[in-house]
Structure formats: structure tokens, C-alpha cells
CSV table of C-alpha atoms in Angstrom, one decimal:
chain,number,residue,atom,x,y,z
A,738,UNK,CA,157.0,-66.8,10.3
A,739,UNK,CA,154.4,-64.1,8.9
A,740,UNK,CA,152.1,-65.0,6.3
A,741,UNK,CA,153.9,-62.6,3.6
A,742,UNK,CA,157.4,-64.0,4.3
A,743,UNK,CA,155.4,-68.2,3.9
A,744,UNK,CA,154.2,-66.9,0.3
A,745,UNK,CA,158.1,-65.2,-0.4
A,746,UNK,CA,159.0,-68.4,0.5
A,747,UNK,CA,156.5,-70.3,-2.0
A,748,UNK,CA,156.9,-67.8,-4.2
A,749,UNK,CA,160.6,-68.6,-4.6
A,750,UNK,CA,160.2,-72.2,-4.4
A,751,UNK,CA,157.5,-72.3,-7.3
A,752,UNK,CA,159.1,-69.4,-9.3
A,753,UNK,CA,160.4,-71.5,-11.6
A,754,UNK,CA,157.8,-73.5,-12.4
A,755,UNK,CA,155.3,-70.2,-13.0
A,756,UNK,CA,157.9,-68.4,-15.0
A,757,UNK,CA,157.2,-69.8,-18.0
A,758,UNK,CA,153.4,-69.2,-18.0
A,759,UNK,CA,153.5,-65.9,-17.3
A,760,UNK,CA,151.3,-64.9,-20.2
A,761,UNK,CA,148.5,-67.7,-19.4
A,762,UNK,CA,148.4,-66.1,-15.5
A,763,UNK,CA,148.4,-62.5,-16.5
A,764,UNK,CA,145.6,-63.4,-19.0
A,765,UNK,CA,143.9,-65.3,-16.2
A,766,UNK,CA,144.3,-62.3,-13.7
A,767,UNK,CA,143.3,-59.6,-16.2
A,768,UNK,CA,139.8,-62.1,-17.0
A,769,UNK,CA,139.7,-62.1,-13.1
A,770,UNK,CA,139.5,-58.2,-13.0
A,771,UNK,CA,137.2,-58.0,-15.7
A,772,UNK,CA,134.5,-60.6,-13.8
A,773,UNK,CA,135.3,-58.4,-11.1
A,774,UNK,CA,133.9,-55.5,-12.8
A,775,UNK,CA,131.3,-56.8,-14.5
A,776,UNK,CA,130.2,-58.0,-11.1
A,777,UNK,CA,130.1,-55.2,-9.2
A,778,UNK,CA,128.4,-53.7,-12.8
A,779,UNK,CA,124.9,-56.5,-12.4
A,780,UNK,CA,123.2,-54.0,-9.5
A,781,UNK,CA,122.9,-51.2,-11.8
A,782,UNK,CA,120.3,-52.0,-14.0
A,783,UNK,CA,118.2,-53.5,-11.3
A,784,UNK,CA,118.4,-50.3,-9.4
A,785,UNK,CA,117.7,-48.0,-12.8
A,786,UNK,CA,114.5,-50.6,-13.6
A,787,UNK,CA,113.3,-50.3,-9.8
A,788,UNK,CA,114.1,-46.2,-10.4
A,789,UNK,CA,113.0,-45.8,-13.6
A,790,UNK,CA,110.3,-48.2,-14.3
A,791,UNK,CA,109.1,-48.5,-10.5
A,792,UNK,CA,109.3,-45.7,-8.9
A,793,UNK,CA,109.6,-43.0,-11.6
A,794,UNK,CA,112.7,-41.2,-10.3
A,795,UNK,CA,115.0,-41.0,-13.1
A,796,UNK,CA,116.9,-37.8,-11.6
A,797,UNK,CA,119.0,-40.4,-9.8
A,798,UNK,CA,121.9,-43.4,-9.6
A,799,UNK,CA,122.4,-45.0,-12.6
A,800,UNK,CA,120.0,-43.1,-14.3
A,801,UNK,CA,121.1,-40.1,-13.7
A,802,UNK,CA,124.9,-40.8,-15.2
A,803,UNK,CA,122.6,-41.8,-18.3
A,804,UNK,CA,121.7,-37.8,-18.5
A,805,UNK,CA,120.1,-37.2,-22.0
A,806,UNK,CA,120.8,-40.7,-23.4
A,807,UNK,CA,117.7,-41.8,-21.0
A,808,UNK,CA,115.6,-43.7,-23.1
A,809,UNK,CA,112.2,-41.4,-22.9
A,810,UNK,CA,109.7,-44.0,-21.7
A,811,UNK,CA,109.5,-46.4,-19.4
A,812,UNK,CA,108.7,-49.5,-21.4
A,813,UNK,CA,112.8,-48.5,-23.5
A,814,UNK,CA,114.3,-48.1,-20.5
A,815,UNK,CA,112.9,-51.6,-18.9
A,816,UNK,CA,114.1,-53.1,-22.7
A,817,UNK,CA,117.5,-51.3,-22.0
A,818,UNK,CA,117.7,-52.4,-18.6
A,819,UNK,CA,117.3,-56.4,-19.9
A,820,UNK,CA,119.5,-56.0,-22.6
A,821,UNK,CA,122.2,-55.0,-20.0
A,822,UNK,CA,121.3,-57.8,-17.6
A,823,UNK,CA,121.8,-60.3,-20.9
A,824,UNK,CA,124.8,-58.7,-22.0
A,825,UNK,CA,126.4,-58.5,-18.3
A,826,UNK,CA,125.5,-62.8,-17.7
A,827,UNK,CA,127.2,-63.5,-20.8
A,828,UNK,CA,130.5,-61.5,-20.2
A,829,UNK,CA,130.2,-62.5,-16.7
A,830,UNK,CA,130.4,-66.2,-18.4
A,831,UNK,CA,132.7,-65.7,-20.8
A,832,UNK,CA,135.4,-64.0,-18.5
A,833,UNK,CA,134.9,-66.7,-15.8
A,834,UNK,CA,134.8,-69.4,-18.2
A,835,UNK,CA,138.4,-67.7,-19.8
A,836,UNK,CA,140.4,-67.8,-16.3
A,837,UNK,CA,139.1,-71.1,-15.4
A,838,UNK,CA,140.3,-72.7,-18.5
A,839,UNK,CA,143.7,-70.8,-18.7
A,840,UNK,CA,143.8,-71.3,-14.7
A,841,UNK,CA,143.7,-74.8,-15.1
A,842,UNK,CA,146.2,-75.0,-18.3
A,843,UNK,CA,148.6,-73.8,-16.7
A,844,UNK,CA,147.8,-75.7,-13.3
A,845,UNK,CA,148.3,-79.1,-15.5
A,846,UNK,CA,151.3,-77.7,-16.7
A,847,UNK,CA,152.9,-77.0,-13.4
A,848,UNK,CA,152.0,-80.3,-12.5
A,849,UNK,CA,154.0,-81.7,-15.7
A,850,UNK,CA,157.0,-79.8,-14.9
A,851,UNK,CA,156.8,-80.3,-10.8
A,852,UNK,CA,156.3,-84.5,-11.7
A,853,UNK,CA,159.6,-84.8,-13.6
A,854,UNK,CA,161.7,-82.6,-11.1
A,855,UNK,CA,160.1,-84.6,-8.4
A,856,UNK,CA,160.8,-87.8,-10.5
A,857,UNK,CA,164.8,-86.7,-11.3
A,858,UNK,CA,165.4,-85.6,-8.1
A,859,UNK,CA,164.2,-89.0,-6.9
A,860,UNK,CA,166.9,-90.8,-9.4
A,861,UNK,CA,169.5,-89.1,-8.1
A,862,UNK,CA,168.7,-90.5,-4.4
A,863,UNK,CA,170.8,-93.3,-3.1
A,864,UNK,CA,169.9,-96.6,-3.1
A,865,UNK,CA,169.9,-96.6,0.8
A,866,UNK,CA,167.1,-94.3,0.2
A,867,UNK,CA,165.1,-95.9,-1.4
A,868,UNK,CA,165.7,-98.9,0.3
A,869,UNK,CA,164.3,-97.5,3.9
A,870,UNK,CA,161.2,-95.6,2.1
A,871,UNK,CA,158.3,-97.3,1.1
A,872,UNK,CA,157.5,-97.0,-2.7
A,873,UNK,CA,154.2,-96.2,-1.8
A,874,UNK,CA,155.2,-93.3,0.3
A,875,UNK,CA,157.1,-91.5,-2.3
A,876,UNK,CA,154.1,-92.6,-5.0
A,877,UNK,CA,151.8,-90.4,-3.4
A,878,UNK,CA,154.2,-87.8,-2.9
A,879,UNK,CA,154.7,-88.0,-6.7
A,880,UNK,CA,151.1,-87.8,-7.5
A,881,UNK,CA,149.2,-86.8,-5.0
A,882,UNK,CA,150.9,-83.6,-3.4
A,883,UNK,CA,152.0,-82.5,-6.8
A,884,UNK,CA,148.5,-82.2,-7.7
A,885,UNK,CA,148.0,-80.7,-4.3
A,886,UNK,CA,150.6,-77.8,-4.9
A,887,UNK,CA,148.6,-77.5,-8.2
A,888,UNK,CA,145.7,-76.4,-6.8
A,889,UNK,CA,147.0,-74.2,-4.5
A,890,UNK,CA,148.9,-72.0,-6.9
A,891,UNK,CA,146.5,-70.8,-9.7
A,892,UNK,CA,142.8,-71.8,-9.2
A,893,UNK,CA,142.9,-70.9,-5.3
A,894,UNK,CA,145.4,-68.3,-5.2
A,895,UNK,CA,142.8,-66.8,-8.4
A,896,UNK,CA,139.5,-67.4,-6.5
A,897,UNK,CA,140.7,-65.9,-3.4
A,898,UNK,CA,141.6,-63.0,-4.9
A,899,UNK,CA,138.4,-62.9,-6.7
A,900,UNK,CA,136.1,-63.0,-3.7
A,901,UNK,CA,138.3,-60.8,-1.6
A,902,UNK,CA,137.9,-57.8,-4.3
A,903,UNK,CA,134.2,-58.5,-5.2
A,904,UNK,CA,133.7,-58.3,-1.2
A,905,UNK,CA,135.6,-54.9,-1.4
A,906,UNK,CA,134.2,-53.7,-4.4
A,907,UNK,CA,130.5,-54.7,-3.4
A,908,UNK,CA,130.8,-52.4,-0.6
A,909,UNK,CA,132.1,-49.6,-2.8
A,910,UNK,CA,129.1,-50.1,-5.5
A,911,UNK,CA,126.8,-49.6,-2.0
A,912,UNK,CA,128.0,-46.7,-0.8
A,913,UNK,CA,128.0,-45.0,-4.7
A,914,UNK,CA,124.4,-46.6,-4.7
A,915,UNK,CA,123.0,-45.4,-1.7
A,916,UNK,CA,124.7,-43.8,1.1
A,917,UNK,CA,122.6,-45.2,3.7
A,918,UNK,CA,122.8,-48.4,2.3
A,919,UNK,CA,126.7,-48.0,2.4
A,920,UNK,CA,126.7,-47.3,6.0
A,921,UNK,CA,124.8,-49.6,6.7
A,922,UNK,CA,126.4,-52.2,5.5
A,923,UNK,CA,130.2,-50.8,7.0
A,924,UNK,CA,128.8,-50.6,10.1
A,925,UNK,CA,128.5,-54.6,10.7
């Protein structure tokens, strides 16, 4: 079985149990872009400070997308460049913070919702059932690897997504930085 037909297969299973939060998760996933981007932004005004400030080449990177909007000297532009730093932390924060908290909403909720299915479908067993399993057994299955299934569907499936695109998009950012720097880096 291939890897895209097991998540189908989850997919399906879990479908029902998502459906109803698909606000919260596309909320979550947009906030996940959005640290994405600001991510991949937090280079920028190092490189115009060590341009700039340093080495007095504002003809290039960052800088030179700036154009006429430079600030004239240096000591404005190493201002500008802090402010940006500041301003990029706290969205950083605030977007991570955002699909954390609405990742693990709607992970709880899941939880809620897979705990009484979990539970009915256990009432409607037979007695003989119940009888030959140890409550114990189905306890942590009822606890336990609910909580499991939890984790697997929104905060991992959001992280991994996360890191795979910052990966991806870091080596973009390189390559529009530098293009030695970006082939340097491709070719490990």
C-alpha cells in the first residue's frame, strides 16, 4: 500500500470527524502559510543591515527592491532594519501562537467526538465480547489511542507541513539572495 492511498484511507476514516471543523483547520493552515512567509521574510533585513549599514552597497537584494524609499543614511536604515526584525518576531509569534491554539481546539474536539463513537460502538458489542477482553485493554484503547489519533491529525500533520515548506522556501529565499549561495546550498 503507497503512502498516498494509507492517508485516502485515513482521510476517509477521519472525514467525519474533521468535517465539522473545517473553518478552525483552514484558519490553522492559512496561519501556517502566513509563519511560513514571515519566515522566509526574517533574512532580509539582516542582509539589507550587513548591505547597507556594513558594507555600503545599497544597489543590491533587499535594498535595491526598496529603490527610492531607501532611507538616506545609514543610521535610518539600521532603525528600519530593527523595526522590521521587531515587527517580523511578533507576527512570527502571533501566527504560531494562532494555529497552535486552533490546532489544538480542534484536536480536543476530535478527541470528544472519536471517545463517544468509540464508547457507542463498544455498547453495541456482545456480552461475549466483553467477556473475553480485558477491561483494561479496551480502557486504553478508549483513552489512550484516541488521544493518539489526535495528535496525528492536526498538530503533526500542521508541523510537517510547516517544516517541509520552510525547507523549500529557505532554499528559494537563497537562491533570490545570492546565487552562489543558492547553489551552493542545492548542490548538497
Amino acid at each position: 500500500m503507497t503512502g498516498l492511498s494509507r492517508v485516502k484511507r485515513t482521510l476517509g476514516r477521519f472525514g467525519p470527524f474533521l468535517r465539522p471543523h473545517r473553518a478552525k483547520l483552514l484558519m490553522a493552515v492559512l496561519c501556517t502559510f502566513g509563519y511560513i512567509l514571515v519566515e522566509l521574510a526574517a533574512p532580509w533585513p539582516v542582509q539589507a543591515v550587513i548591505d547597507g549599514v556594513l558594507l555600503g552597497q545599497r544597489d543590491r537584494g533587499a535594498l535595491a527592491w526598496l529603490g527610492s524609499a531607501q532611507p538616506e543614511s545609514a543610521q535610518n536604515l539600521l532603525l528600519l532594519c530593527c523595526a522590521a526584525v521587531m515587527v517580523i518576531a511578533a507576527a512570527r509569534g502571533l501566527l504560531r501562537h494562532t494555529q497552535e491554539i486552533l490546532a489544538a481546539s480542534v484536536g480536543h474536539e476530535i478527541v470528544s467526538a472519536l471517545r463517544v463513537a468509540v464508547f457507542e460502538r463498544l455498547q453495541r458489542l456482545s456480552l461475549a465480547f466483553h467477556g473475553r477482553t480485558g477491561s483494561g485493554d479496551l480502557l486504553v484503547r478508549l483513552t489512550g489511542d484516541v488521544s493518539m489519533v489526535r495528535e496525528i491529525l492536526v498538530p503533526s500533520a500542521l508541523d510537517f507541513l510547516s517544516r517541509g515548506l520552510v525547507v523549500c522556501g529557505t532554499i528559494v529565499v537563497m537562491a533570490m539572495m545570492g546565487v552562489v549561495m543558492g547553489a551552493l546550498l542545492t548542490s548538497f
